[in-house]
PDB file of C-alpha atoms in Angstrom:
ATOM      1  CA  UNK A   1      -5.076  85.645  14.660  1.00 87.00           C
ATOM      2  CA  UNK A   2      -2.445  86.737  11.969  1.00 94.00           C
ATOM      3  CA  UNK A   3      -0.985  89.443  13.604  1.00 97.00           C
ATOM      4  CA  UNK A   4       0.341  90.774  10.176  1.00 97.00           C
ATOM      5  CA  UNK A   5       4.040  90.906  11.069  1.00 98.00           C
ATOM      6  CA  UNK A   6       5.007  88.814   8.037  1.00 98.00           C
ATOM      7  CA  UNK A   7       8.195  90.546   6.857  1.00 97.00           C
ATOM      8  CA  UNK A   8       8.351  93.213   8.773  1.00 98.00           C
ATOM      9  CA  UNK A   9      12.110  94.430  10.605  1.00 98.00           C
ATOM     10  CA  UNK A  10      11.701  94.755  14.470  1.00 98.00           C
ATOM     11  CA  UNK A  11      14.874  95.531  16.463  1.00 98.00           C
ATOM     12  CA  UNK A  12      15.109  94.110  20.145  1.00 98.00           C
ATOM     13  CA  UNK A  13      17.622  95.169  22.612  1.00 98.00           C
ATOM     14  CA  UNK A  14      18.602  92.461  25.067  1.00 95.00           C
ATOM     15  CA  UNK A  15      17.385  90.146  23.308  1.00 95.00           C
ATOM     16  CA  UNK A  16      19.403  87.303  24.088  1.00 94.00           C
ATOM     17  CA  UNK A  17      17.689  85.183  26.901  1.00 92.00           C
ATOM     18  CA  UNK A  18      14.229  85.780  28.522  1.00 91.00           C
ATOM     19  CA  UNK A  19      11.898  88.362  27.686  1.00 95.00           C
ATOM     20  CA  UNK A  20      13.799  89.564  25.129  1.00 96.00           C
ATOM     21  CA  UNK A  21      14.533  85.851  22.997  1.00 96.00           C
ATOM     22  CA  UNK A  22      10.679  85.233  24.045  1.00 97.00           C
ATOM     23  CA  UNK A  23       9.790  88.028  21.866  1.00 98.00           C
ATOM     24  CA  UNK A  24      12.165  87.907  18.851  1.00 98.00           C
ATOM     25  CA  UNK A  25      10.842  83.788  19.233  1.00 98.00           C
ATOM     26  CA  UNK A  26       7.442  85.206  19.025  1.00 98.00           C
ATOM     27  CA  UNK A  27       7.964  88.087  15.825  1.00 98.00           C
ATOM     28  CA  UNK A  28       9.562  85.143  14.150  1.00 98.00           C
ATOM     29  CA  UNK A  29       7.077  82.743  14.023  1.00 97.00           C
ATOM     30  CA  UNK A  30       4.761  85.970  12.692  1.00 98.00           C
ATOM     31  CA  UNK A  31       7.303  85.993   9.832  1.00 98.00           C
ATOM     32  CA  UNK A  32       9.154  89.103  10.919  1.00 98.00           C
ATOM     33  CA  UNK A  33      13.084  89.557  10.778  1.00 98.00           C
ATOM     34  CA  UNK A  34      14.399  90.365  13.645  1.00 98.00           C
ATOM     35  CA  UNK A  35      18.088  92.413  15.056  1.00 98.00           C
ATOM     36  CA  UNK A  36      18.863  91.853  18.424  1.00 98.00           C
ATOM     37  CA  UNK A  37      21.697  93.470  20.602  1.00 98.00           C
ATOM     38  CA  UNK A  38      23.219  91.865  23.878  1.00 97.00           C
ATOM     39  CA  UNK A  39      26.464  92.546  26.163  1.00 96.00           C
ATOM     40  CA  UNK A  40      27.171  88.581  25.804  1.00 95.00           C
ATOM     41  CA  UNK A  41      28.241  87.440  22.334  1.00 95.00           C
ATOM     42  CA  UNK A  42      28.158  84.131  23.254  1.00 96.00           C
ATOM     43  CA  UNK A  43      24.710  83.368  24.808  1.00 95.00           C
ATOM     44  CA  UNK A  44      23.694  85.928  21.992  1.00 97.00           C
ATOM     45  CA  UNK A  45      24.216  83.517  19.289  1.00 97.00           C
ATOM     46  CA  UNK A  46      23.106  80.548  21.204  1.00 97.00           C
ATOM     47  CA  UNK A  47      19.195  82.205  21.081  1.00 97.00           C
ATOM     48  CA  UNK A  48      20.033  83.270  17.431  1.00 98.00           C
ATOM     49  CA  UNK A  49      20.892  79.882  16.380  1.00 98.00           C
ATOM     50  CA  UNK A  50      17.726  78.640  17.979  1.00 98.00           C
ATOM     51  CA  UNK A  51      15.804  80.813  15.747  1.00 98.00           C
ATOM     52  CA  UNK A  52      17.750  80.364  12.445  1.00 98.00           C
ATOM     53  CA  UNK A  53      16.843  76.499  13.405  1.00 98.00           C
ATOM     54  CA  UNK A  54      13.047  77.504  12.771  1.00 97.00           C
ATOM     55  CA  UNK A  55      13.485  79.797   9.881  1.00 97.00           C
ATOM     56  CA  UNK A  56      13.890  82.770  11.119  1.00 98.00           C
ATOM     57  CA  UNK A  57      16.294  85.854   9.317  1.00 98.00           C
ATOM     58  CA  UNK A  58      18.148  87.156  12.412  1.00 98.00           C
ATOM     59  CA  UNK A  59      20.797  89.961  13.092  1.00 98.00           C
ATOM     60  CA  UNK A  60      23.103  89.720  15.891  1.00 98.00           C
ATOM     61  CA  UNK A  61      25.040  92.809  17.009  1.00 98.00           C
ATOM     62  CA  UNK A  62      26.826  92.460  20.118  1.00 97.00           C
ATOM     63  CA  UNK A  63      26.167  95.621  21.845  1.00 97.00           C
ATOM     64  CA  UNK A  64      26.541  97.445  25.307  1.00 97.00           C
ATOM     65  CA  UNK A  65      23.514  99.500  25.167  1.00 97.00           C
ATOM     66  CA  UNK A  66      24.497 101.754  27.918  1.00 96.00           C
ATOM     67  CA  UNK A  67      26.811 103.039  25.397  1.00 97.00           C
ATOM     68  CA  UNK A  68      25.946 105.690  22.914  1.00 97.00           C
ATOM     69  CA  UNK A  69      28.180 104.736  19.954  1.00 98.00           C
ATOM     70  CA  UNK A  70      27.126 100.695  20.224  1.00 98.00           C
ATOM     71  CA  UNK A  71      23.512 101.171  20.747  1.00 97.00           C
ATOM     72  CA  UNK A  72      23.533 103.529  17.742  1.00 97.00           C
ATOM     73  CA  UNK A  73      25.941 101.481  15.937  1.00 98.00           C
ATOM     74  CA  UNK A  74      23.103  98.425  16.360  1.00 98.00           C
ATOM     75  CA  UNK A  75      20.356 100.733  14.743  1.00 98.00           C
ATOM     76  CA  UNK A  76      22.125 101.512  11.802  1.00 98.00           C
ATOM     77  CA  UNK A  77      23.743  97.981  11.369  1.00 98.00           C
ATOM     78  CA  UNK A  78      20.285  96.648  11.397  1.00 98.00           C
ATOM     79  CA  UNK A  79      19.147  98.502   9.205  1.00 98.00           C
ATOM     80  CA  UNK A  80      22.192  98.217   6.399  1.00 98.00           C
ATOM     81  CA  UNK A  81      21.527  94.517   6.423  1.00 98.00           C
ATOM     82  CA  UNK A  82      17.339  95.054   6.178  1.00 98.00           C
ATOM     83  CA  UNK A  83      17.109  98.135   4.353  1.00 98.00           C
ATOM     84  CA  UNK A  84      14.315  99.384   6.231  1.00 98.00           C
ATOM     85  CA  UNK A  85      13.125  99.372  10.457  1.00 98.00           C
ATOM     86  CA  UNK A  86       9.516  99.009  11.275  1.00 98.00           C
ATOM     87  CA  UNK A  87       9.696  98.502  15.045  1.00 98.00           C
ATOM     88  CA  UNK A  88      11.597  98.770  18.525  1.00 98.00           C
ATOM     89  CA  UNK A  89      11.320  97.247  21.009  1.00 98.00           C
ATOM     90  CA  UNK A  90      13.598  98.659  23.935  1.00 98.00           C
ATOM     91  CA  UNK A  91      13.982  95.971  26.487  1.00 97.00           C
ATOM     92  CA  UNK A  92      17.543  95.869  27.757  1.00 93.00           C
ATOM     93  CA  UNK A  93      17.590  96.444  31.634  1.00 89.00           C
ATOM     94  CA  UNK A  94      18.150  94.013  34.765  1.00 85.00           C
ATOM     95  CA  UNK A  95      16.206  94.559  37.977  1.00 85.00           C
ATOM     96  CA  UNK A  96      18.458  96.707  40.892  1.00 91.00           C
ATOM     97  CA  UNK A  97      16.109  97.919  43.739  1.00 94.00           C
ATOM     98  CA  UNK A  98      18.192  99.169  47.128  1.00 95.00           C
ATOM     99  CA  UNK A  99      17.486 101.316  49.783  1.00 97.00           C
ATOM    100  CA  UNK A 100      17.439 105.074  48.535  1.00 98.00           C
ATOM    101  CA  UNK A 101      20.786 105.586  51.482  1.00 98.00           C
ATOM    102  CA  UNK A 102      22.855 102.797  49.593  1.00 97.00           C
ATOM    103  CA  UNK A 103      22.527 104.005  46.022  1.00 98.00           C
ATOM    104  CA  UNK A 104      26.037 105.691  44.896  1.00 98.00           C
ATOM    105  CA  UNK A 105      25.855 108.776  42.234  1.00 98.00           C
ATOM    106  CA  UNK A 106      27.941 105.886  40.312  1.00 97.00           C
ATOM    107  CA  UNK A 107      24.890 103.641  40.823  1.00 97.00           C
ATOM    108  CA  UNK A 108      22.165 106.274  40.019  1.00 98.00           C
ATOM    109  CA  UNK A 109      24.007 106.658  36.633  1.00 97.00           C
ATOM    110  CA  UNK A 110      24.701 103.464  35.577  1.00 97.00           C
ATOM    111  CA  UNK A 111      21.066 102.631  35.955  1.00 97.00           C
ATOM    112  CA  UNK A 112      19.660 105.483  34.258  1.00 97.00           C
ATOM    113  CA  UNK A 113      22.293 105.050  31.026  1.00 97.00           C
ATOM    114  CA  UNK A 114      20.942 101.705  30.899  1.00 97.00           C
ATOM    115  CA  UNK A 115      17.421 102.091  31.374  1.00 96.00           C
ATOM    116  CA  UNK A 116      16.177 105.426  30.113  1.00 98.00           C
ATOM    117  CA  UNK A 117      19.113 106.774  28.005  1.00 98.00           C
ATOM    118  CA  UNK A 118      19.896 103.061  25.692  1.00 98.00           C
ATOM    119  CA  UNK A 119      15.720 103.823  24.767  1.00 98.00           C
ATOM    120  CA  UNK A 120      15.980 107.279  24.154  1.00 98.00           C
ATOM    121  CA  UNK A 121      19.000 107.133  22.387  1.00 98.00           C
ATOM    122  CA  UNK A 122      17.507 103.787  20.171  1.00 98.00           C
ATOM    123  CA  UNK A 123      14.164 105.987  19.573  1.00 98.00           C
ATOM    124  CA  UNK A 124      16.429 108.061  18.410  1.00 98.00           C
ATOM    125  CA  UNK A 125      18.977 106.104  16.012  1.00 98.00           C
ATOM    126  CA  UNK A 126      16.264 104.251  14.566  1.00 98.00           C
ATOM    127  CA  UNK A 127      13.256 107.442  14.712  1.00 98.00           C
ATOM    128  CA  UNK A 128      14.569 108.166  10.747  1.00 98.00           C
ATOM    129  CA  UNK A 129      13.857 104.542   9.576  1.00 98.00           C
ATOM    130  CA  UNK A 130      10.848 104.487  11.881  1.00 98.00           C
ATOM    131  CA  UNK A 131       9.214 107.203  10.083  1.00 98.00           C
ATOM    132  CA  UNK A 132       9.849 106.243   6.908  1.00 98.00           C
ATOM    133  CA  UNK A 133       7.854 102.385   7.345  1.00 97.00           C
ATOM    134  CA  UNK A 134       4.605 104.186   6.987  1.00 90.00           C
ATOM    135  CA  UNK A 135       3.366 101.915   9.728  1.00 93.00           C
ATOM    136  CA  UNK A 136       5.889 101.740  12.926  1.00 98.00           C
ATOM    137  CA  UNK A 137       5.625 101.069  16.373  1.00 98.00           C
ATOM    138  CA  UNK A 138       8.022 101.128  19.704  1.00 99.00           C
ATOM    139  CA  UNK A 139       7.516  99.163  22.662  1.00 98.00           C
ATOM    140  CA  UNK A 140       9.260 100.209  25.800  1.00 98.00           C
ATOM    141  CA  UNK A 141       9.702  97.548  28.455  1.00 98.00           C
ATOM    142  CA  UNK A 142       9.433  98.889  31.993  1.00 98.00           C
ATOM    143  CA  UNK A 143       8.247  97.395  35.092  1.00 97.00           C
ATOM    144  CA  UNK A 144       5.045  97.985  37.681  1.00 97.00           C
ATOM    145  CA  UNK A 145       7.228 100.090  39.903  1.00 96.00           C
ATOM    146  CA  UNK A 146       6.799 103.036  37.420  1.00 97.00           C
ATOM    147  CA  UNK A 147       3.267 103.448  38.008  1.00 97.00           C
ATOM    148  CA  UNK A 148       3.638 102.423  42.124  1.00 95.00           C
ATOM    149  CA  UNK A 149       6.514 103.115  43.479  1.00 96.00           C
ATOM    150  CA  UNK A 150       7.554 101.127  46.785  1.00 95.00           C
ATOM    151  CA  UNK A 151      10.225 101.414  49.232  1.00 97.00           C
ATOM    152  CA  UNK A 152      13.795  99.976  48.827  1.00 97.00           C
ATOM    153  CA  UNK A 153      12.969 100.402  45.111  1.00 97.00           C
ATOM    154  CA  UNK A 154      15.408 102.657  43.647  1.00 97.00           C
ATOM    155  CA  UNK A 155      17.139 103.076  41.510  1.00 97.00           C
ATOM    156  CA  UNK A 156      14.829 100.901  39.190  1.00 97.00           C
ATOM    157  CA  UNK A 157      11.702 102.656  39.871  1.00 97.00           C
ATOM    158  CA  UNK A 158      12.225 106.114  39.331  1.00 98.00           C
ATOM    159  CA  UNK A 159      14.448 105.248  35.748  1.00 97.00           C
ATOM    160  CA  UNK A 160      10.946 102.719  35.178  1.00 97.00           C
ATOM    161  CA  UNK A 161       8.948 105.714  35.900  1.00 98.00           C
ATOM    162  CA  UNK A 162      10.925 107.983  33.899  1.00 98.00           C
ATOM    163  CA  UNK A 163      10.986 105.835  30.965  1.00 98.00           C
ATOM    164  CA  UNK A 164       6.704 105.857  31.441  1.00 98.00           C
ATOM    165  CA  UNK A 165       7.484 109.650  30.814  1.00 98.00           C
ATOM    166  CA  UNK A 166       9.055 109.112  27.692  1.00 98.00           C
ATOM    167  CA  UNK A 167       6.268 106.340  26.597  1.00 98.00           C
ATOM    168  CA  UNK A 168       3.552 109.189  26.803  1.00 98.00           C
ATOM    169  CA  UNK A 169       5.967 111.976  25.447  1.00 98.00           C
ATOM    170  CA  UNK A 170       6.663 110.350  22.327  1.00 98.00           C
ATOM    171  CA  UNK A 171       3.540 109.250  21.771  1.00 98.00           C
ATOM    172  CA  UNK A 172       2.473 112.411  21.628  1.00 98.00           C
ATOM    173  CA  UNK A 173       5.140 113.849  19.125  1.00 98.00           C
ATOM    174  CA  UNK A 174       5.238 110.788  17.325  1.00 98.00           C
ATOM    175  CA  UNK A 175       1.928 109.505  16.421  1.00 98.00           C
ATOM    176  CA  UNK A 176       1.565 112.240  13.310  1.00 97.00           C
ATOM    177  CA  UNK A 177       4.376 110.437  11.964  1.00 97.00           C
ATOM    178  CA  UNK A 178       2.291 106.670  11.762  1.00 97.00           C
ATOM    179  CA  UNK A 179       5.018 105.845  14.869  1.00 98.00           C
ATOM    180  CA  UNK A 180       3.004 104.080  17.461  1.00 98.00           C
ATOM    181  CA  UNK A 181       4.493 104.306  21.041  1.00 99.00           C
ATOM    182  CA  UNK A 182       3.471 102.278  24.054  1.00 98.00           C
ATOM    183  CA  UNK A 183       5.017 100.680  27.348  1.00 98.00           C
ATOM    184  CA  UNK A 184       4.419  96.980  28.972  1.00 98.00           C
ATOM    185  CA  UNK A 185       5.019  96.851  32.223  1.00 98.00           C
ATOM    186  CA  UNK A 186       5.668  93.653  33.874  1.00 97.00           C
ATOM    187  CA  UNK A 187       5.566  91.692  37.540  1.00 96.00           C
ATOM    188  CA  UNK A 188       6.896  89.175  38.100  1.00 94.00           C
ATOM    189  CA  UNK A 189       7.878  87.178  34.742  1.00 93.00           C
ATOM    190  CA  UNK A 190       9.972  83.756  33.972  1.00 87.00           C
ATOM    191  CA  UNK A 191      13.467  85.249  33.243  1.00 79.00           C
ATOM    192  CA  UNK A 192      16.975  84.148  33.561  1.00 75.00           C
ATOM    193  CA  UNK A 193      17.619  86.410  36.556  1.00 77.00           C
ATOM    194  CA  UNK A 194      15.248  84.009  38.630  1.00 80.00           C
ATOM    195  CA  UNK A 195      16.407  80.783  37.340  1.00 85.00           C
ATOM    196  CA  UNK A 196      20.028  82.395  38.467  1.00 85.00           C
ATOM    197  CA  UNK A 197      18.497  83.546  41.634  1.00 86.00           C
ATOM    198  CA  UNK A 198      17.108  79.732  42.659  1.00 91.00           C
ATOM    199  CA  UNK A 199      20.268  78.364  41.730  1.00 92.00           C
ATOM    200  CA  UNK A 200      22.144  81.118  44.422  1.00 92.00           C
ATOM    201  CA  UNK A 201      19.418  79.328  46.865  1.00 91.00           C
ATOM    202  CA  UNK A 202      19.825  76.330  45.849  1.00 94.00           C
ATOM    203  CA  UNK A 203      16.294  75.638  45.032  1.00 93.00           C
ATOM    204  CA  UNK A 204      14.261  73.545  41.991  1.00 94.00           C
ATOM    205  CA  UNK A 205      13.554  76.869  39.890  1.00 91.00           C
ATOM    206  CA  UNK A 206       9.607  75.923  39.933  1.00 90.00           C
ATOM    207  CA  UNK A 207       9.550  75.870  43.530  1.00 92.00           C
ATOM    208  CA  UNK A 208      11.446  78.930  43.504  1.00 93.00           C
ATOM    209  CA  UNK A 209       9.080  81.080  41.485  1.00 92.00           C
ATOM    210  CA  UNK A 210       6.036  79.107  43.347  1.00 92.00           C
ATOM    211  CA  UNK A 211       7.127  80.379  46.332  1.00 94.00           C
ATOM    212  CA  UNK A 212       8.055  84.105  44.756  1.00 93.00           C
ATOM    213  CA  UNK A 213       3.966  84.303  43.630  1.00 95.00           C
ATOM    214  CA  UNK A 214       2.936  83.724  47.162  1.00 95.00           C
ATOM    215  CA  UNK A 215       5.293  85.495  48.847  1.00 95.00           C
ATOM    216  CA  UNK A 216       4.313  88.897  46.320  1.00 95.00           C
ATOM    217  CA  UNK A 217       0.245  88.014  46.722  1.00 97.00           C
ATOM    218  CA  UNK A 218      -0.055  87.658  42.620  1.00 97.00           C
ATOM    219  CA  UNK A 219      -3.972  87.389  42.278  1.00 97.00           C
ATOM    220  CA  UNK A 220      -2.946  84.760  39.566  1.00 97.00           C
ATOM    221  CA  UNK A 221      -1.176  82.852  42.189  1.00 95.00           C
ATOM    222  CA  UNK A 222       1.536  82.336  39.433  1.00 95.00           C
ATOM    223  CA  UNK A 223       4.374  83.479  37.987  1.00 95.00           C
ATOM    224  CA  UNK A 224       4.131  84.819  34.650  1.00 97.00           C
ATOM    225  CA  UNK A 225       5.420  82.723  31.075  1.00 96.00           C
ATOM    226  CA  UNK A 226       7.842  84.863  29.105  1.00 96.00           C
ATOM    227  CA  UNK A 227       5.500  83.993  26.188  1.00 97.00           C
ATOM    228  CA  UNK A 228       2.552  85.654  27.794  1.00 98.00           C
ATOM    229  CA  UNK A 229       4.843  88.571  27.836  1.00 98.00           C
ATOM    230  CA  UNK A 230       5.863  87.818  24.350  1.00 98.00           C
ATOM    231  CA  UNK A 231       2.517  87.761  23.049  1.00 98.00           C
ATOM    232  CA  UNK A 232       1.288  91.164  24.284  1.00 98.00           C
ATOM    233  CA  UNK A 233       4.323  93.112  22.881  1.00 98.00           C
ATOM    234  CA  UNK A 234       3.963  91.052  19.597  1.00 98.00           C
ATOM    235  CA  UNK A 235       0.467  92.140  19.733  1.00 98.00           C
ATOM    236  CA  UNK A 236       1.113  95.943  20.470  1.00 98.00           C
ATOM    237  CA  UNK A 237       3.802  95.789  17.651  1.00 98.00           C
ATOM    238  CA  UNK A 238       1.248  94.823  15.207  1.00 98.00           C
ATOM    239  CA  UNK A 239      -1.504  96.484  12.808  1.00 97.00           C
ATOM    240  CA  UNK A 240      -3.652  94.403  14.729  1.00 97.00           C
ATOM    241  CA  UNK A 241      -2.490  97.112  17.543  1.00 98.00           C
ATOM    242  CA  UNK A 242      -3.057  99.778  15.061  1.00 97.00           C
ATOM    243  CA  UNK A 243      -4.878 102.301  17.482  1.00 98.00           C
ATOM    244  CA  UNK A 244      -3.455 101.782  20.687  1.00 98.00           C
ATOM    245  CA  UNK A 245      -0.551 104.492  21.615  1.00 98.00           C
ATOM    246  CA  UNK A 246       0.682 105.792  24.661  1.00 98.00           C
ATOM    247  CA  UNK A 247      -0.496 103.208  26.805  1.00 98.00           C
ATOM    248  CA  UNK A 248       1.026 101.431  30.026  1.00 98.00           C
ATOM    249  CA  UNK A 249      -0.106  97.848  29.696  1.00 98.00           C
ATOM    250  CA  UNK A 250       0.524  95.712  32.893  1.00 98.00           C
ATOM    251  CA  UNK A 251       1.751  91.848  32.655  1.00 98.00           C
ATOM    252  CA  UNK A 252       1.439  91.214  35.912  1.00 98.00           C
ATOM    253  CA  UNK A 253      -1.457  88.475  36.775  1.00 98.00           C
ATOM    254  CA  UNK A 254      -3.011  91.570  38.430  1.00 98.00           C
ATOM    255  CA  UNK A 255      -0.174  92.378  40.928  1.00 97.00           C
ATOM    256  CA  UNK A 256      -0.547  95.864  40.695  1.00 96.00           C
ATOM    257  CA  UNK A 257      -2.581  97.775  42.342  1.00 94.00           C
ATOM    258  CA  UNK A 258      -3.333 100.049  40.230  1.00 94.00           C
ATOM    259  CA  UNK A 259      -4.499 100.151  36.290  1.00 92.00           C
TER     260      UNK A 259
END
């Protein structure tokens, strides 16, 4: 299927290893230039390389998202070099899920600047550039714990959950505008926080995530591929996607238990 992404500008926070490289891999093998933004210059230009090596037209910004001025520096850097924005995908976030008790004020902010104000203030930046493409979408990446909530889950869940909020919001405001707005939320997914995880253990990373399905009951009785991820936001980003907005889109192997 020709997802129709040829040429179009799609900015990815994080998007320097894992789900974030699997999707600017992904846009750029549909022909779309991509920006991406990470804290680590160096690993940063190791995944842009990569892409360059397959023909790709790629914008690095090294960026702390949880930082007004970079994130919005990013947006508008992006778009000086493209001369236009067509998509967002707000993915920049690492898992932190602690007893409610053992969460600092320090803690609670740190994880909401990260995870619900680096989107809103992206949506933002970019919401000028977004409006003008005619045809625009954002993708925010969130996890299952916005929908279900568990114990020993914040602070992650409740910035996940509000960052569902602002999915459906914007949506709303956004969609007379051509700006679709939807939200992927995902289980347990190949990323470089488990291959860093297995080496803490000091276990063979397949084994690792092998045991990680069965321990969390994944129907699937796998762990996810970072492509599988890839594909659905590549999808979602797409005129092939052209009539779904404001919806919360699990990529989980049926995890969750709800829809």
């Amino acid at each position: 299927m020709d997802l129709e992404l040829g040429g179009k500008v799609v900015l990815v926070t994080g998007g320097s290893e894992g789900l974030g490289a699997a999707v600017a891999r992904r846009l750029i093998r549909e022909g779309a230039k991509v920006a991406l933004c990470a804290r680590g210059a160096e690993r940063l230009e190791a995944t842009a390389a990569a892409l360059r090596a397959e023909g790709g037209d790629v914008l690095t910004v090294q960026a702390d998202v949880s930082r007004a001025w970079e994130v919005e520096h990013f947006v508008d850097a992006a778009h000086a070099r493209f001369g236009r924005i067509d998509a967002l995908v707000n993915n920049a976030g690492a898992a932190a899920a602690r007893p409610f008790a053992s969460v600092s004020d320090a803690e609670w902010e740190a994880d909401l600047q990260l995870k619900v104000f680096a989107a809103i203030r992206a949506s933002r930046q970019a919401l000028p550039f977004l409006k003008e493409s005619g045809s625009a979408a954002i993708v925010n990446v969130l996890a299952i714990a916005a929908k279900t909530p568990g114990a020993n889950s914040t602070p992650s869940s409740v910035s996940r959950a509000a960052g569902l909020a602002l999915t459906k919001a914007l949506s709303k405001e956004l969609g007379p505008h051509g700006i679709r707005v939807n939200a992927v939320l995902v289980g347990i997914i190949e990323s470089g926080q488990w291959v860093r995880r297995a080496q803490e253990v000091g276990k063979p990373v397949e084994s690792f995530q092998q045991e990680m399905a069965r321990h969390a009951g994944i129907p699937l009785g796998r762990v996810g591929k970072a492509e599988e991820f890839a594909d659905t936001v590549a999808f979602l980003l797409s005129p092939r996607g052209g009539y779904i907005s404001g919806a919360a889109i699990n990529v989980d192997g049926g995890l969750s238990t709800v829809v």
